[in-house]
Coordinates of N, CA and C in Angstrom, one line a residue:
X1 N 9.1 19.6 -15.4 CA 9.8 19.2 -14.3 C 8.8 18.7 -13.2
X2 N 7.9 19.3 -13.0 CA 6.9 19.3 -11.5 C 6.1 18.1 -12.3
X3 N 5.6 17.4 -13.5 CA 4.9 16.4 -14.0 C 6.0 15.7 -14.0
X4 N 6.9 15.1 -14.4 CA 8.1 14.4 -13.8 C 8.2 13.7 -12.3
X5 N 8.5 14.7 -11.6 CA 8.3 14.8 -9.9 C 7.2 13.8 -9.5
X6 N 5.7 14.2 -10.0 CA 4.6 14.3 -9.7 C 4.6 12.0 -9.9
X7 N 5.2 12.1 -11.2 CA 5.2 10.6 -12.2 C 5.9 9.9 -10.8
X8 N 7.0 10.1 -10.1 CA 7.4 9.3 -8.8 C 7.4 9.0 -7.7
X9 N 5.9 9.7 -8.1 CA 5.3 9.5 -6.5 C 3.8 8.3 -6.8
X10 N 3.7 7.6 -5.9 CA 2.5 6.7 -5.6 C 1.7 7.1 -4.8
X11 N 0.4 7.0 -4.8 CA -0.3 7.3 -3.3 C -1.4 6.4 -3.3
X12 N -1.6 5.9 -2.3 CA -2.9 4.6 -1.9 C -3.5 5.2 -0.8
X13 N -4.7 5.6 -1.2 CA -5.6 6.3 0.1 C -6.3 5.0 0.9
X14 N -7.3 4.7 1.4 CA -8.4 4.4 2.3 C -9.2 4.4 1.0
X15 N -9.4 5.0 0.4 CA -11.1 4.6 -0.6 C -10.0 4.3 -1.6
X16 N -10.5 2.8 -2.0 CA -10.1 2.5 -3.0 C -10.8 2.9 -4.1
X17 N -9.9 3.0 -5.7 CA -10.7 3.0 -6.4 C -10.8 1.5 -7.5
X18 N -11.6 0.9 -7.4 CA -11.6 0.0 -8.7 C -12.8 -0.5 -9.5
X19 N -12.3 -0.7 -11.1 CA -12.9 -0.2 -11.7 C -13.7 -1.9 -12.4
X20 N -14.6 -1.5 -13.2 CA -15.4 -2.6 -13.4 C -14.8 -3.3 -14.8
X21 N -13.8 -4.0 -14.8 CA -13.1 -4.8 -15.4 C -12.3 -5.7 -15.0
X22 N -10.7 -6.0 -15.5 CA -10.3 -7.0 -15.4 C -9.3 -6.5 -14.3
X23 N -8.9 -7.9 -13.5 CA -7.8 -7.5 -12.7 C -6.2 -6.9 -13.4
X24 N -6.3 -7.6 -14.2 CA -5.0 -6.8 -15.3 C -5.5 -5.3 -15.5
X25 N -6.6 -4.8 -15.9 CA -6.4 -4.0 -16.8 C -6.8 -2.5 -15.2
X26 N -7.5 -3.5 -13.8 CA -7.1 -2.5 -13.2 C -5.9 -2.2 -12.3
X27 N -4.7 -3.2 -12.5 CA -3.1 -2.9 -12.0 C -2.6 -2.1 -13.3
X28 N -2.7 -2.3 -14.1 CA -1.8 -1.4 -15.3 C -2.7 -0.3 -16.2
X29 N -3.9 0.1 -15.6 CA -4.5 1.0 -16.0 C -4.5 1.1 -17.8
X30 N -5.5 -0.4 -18.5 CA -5.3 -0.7 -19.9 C -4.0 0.2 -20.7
X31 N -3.2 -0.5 -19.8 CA -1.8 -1.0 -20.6 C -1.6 -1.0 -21.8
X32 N -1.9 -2.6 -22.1 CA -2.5 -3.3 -22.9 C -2.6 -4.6 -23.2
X33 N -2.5 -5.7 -23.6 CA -2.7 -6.8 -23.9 C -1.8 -7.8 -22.9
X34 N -1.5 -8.2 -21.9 CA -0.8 -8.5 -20.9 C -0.1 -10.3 -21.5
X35 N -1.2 -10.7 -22.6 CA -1.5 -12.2 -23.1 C -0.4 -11.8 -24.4
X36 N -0.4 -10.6 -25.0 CA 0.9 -10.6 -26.3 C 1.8 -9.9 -25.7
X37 N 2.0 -9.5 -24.6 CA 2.9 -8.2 -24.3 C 4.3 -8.7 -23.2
X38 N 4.5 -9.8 -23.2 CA 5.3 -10.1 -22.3 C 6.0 -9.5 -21.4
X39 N 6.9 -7.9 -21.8 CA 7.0 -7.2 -21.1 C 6.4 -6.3 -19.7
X40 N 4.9 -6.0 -20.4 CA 3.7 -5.9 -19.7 C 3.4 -7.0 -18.6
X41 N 3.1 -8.2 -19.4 CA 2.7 -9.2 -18.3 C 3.6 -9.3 -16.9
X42 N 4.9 -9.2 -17.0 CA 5.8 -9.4 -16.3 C 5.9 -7.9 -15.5
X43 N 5.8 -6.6 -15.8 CA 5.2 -5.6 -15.1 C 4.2 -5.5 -13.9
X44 N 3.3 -6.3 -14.6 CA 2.0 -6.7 -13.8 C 2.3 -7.6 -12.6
X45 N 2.5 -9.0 -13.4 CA 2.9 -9.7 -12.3 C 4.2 -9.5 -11.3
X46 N 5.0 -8.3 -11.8 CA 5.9 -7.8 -10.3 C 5.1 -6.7 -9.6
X47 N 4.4 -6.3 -10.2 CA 3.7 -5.0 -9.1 C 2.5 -6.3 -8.2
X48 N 1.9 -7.2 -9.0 CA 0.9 -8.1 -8.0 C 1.7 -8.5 -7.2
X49 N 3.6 -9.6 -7.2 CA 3.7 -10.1 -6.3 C 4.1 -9.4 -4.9
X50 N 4.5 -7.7 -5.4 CA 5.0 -6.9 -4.3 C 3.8 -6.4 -3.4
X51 N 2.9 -6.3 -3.9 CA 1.4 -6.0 -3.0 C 1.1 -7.0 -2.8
X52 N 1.6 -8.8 -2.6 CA 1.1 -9.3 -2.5 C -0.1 -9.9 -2.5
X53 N -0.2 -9.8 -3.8 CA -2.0 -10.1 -3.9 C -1.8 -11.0 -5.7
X54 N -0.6 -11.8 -5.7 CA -0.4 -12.7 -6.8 C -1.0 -14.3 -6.8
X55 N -0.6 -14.7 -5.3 CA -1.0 -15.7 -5.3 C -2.8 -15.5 -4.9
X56 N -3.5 -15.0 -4.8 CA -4.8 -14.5 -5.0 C -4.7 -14.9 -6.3
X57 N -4.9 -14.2 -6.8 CA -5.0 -13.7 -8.7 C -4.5 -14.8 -9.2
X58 N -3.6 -15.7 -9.1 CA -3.2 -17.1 -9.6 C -4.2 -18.0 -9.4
X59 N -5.0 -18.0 -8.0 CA -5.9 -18.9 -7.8 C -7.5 -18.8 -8.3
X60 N -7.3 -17.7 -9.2 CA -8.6 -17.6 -9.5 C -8.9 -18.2 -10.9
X61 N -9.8 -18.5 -11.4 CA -10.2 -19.3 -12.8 C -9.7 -18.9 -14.0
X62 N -10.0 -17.6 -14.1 CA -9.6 -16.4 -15.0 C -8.3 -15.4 -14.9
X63 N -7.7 -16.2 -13.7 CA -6.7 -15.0 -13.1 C -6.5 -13.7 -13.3
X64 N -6.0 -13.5 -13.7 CA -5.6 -11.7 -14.6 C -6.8 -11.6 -15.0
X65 N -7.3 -12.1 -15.9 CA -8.7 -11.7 -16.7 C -9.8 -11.8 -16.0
X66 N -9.5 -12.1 -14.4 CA -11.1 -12.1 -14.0 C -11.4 -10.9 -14.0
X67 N -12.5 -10.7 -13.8 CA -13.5 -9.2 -14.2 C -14.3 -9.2 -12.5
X68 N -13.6 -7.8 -11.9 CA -13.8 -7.8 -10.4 C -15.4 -7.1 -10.2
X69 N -16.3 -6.3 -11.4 CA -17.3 -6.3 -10.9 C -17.4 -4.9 -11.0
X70 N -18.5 -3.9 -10.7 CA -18.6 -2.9 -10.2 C -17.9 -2.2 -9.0
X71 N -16.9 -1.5 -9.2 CA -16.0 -0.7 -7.6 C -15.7 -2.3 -6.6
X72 N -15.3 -3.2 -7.9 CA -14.5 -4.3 -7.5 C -15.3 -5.8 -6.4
X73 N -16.9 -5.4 -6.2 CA -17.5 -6.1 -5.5 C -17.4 -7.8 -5.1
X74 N -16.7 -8.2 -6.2 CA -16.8 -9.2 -6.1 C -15.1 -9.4 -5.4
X75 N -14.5 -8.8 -4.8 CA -13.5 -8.6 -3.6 C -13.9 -8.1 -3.0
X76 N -13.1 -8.8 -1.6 CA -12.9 -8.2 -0.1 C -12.1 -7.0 -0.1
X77 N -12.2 -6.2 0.7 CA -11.6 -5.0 1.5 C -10.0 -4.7 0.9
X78 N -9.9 -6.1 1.6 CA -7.8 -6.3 1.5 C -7.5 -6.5 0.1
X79 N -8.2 -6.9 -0.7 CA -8.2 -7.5 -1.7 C -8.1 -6.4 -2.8
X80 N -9.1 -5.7 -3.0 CA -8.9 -4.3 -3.1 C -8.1 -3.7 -3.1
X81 N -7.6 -3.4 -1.7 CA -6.8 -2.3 -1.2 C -4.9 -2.7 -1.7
X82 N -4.9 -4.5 -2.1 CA -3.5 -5.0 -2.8 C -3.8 -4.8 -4.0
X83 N -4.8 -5.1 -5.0 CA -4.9 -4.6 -6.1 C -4.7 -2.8 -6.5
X84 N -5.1 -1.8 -5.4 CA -4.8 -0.7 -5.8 C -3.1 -0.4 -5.4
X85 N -2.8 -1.3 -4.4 CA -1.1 -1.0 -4.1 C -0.3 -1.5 -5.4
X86 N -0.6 -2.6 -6.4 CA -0.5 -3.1 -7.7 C 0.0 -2.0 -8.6
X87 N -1.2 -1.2 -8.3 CA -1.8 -0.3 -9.5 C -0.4 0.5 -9.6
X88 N -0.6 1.1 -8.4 CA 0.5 2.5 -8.2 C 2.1 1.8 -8.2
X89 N 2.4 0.4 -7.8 CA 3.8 0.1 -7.8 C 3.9 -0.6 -9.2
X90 N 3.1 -1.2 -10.1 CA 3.0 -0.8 -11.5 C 3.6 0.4 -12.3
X91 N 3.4 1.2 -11.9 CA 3.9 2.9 -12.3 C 5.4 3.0 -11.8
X92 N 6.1 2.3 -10.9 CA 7.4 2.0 -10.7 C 7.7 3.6 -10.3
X93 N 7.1 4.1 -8.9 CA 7.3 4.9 -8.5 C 8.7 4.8 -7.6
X94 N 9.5 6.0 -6.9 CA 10.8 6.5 -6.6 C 9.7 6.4 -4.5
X95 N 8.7 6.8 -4.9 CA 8.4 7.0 -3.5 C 6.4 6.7 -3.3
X96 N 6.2 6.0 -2.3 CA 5.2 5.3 -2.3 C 4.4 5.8 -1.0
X97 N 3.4 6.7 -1.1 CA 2.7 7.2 0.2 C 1.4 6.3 0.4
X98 N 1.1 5.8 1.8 CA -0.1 5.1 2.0 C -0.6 5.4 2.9
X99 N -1.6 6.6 2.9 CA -2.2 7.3 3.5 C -4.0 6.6 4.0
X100 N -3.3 6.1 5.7 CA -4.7 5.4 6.0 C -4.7 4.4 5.4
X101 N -4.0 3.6 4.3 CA -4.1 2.6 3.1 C -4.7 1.0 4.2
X102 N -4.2 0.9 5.7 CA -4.9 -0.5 6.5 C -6.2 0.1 7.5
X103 N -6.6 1.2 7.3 CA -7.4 1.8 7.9 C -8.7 1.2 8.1
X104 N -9.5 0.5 7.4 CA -10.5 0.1 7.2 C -10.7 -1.7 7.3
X105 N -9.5 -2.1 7.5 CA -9.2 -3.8 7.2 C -9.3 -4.4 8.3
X106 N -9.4 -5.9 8.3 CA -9.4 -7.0 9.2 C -8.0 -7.1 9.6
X107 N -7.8 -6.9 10.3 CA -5.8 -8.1 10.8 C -5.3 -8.7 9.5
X108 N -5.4 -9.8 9.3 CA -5.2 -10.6 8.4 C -5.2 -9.7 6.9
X109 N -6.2 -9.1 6.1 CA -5.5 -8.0 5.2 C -4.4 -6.9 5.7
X110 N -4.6 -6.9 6.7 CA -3.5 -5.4 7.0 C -2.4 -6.2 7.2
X111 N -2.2 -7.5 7.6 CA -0.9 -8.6 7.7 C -0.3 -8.4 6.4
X112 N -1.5 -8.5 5.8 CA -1.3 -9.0 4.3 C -0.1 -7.4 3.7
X113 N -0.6 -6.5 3.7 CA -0.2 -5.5 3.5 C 1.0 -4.8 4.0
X114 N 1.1 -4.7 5.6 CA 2.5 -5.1 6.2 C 3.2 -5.9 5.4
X115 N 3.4 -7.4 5.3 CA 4.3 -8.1 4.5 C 4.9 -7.4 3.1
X116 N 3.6 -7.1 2.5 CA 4.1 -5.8 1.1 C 4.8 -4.8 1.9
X117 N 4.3 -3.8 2.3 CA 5.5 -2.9 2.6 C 7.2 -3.5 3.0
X118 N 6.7 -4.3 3.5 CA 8.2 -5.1 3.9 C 9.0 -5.4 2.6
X119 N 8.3 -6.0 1.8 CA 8.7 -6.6 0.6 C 9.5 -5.6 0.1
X120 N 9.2 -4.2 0.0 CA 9.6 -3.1 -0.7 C 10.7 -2.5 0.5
X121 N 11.2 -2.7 1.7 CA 12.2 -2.1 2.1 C 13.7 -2.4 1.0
X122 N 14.4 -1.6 0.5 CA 15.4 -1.0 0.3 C 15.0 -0.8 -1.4
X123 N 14.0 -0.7 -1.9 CA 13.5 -1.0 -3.3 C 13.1 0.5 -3.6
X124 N 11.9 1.3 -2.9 CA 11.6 2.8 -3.0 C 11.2 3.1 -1.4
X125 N 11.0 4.6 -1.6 CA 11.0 5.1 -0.3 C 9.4 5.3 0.5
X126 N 9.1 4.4 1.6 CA 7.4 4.5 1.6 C 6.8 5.4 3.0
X127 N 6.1 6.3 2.9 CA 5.8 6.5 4.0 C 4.5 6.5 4.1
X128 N 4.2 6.6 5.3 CA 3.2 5.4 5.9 C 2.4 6.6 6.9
X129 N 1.2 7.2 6.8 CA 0.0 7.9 7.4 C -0.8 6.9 7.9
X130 N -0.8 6.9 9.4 CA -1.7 5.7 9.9 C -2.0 6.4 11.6
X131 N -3.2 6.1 11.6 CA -3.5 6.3 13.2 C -3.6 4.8 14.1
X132 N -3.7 3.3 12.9 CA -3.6 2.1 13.6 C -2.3 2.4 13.7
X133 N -1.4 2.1 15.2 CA 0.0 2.0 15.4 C 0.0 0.4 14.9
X134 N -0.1 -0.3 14.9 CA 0.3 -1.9 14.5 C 0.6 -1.3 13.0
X135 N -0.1 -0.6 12.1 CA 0.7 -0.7 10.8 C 1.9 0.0 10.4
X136 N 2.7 0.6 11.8 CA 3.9 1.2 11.3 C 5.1 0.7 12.4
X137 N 4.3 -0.8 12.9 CA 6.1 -1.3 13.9 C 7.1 -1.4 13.5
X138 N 7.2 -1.6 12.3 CA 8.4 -1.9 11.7 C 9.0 -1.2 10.6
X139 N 8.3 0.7 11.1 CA 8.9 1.3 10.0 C 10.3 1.6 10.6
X140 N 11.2 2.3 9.9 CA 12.5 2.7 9.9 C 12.2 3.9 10.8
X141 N 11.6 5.0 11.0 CA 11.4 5.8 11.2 C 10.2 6.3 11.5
X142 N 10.3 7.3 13.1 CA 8.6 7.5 13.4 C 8.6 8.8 13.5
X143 N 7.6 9.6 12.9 CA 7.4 10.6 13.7 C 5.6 11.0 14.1
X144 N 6.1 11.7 15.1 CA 4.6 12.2 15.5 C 4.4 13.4 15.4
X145 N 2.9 13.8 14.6 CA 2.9 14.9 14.3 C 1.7 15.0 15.6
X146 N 1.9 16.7 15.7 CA 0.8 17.6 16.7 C 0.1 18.6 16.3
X147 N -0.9 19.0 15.7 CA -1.3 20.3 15.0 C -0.2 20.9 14.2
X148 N 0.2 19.9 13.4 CA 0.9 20.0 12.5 C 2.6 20.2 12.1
X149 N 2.6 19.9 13.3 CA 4.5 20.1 13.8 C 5.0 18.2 14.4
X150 N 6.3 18.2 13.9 CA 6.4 17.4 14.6 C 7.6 17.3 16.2
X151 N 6.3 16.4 16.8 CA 6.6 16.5 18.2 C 7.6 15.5 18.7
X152 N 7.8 14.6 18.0 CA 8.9 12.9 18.7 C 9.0 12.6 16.9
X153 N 10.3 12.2 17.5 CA 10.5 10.8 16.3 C 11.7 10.2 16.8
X154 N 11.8 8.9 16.1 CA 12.6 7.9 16.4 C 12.0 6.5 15.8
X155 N 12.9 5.5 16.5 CA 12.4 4.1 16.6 C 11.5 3.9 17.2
X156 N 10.5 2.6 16.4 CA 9.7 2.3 17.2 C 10.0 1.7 18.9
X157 N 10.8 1.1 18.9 CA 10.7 0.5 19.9 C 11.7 1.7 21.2
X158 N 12.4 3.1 20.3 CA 12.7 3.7 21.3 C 11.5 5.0 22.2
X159 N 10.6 5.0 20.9 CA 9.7 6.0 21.8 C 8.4 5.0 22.2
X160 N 8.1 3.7 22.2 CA 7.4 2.8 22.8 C 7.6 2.9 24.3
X161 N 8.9 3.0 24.5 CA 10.0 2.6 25.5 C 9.9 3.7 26.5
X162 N 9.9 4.9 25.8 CA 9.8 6.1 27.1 C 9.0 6.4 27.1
X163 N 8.6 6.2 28.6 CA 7.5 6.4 29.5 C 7.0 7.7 29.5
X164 N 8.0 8.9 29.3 CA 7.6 10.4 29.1 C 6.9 10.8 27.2
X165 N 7.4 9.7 26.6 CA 6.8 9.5 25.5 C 5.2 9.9 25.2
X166 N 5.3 10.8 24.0 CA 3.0 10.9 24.0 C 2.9 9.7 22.9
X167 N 4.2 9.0 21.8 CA 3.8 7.6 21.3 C 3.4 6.6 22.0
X168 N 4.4 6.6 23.2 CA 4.4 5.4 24.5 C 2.9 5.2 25.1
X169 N 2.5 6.5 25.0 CA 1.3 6.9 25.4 C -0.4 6.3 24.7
X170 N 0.4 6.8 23.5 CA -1.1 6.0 22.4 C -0.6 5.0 22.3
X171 N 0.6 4.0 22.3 CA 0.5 2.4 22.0 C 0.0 2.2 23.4
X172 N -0.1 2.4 24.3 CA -0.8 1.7 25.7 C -2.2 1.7 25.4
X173 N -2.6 3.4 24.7 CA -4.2 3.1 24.5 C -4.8 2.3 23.2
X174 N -3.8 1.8 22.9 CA -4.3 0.9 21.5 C -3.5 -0.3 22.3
X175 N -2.9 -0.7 23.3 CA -2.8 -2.1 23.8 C -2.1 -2.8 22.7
X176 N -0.5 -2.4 22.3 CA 0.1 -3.2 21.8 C 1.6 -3.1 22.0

């Protein structure tokens, strides 16, 4: 029962992991043959287009088969960090945690990434560990935790809004 449980849950940390092979074989963790497996290939390419990182992977020579390198070097940051969101929405989890997951990124990846989570509103349930406030404006739901309790929750734009707010408080000191 608890390995069950365990099977529908996703988690995308901050340290990616990727591995020195093919972009296929690191979203579906060798699967297997993506080129005879139709089923598979079409797994893959719905977990790439919901991380958004399909039309990447389309434009590359080798697409699927390109081979990313040692701990994926031959990608950028964001690039990475959609290929590991692949990985885990591959596995066609019930609930998707992304802890810190735009932590480390440029704007433009973490755009990238926002758009994905978007993509997956009413699809599974995602919650979102972030100290950047820009990567959670448009969650459903906020809360703020305080040595380990939580202290406010709501809408974004209703605890932005009060001034007595300690959210209201850190979106001023992050200026957004």
């Amino acid at each position: 029962m608890i390995r069950k449980r365990r099977n529908q849950i996703g988690y995308v940390s901050q340290d990616t992991l990727i591995f020195d092979d093919t972009i296929s074989n690191n979203i579906s963790m060798w699967g297997g043959d993506m080129s005879k497996d139709l089923k598979l290939r079409t797994r893959i390419e719905n977990a790439a287009k919901k991380a958004n990182i399909l039309d990447f992977i389309n434009s590359l020579p080798d697409g699927f088969n390109t081979k990313v390198g040692d701990r994926g070097v031959l990608l950028s940051g964001g690039q990475k960090q959609r290929i590991f969101i692949a990985r885990e929405l591959f596995r066609q989890p019930k609930i998707l945690i992304l802890d810190e997951a735009t932590s480390s990124l440029d704007s433009e990846s973490e755009k990238s990434i926002q758009e994905s989570i978007e993509s997956l509103k009413g699809e599974i349930t995602v919650v979102i560990i972030a100290h950047r406030l820009s990567t959670i404006k448009n969650v459903d739901k906020i809360y703020l935790l305080e040595n380990g309790k939580i202290v406010e929750s709501g809408k974004y734009s209703e605890l932005k809004n009060n001034i007595n707010s300690k959210f209201s408080k850190l979106v001023n000191l992050q200026i957004l």
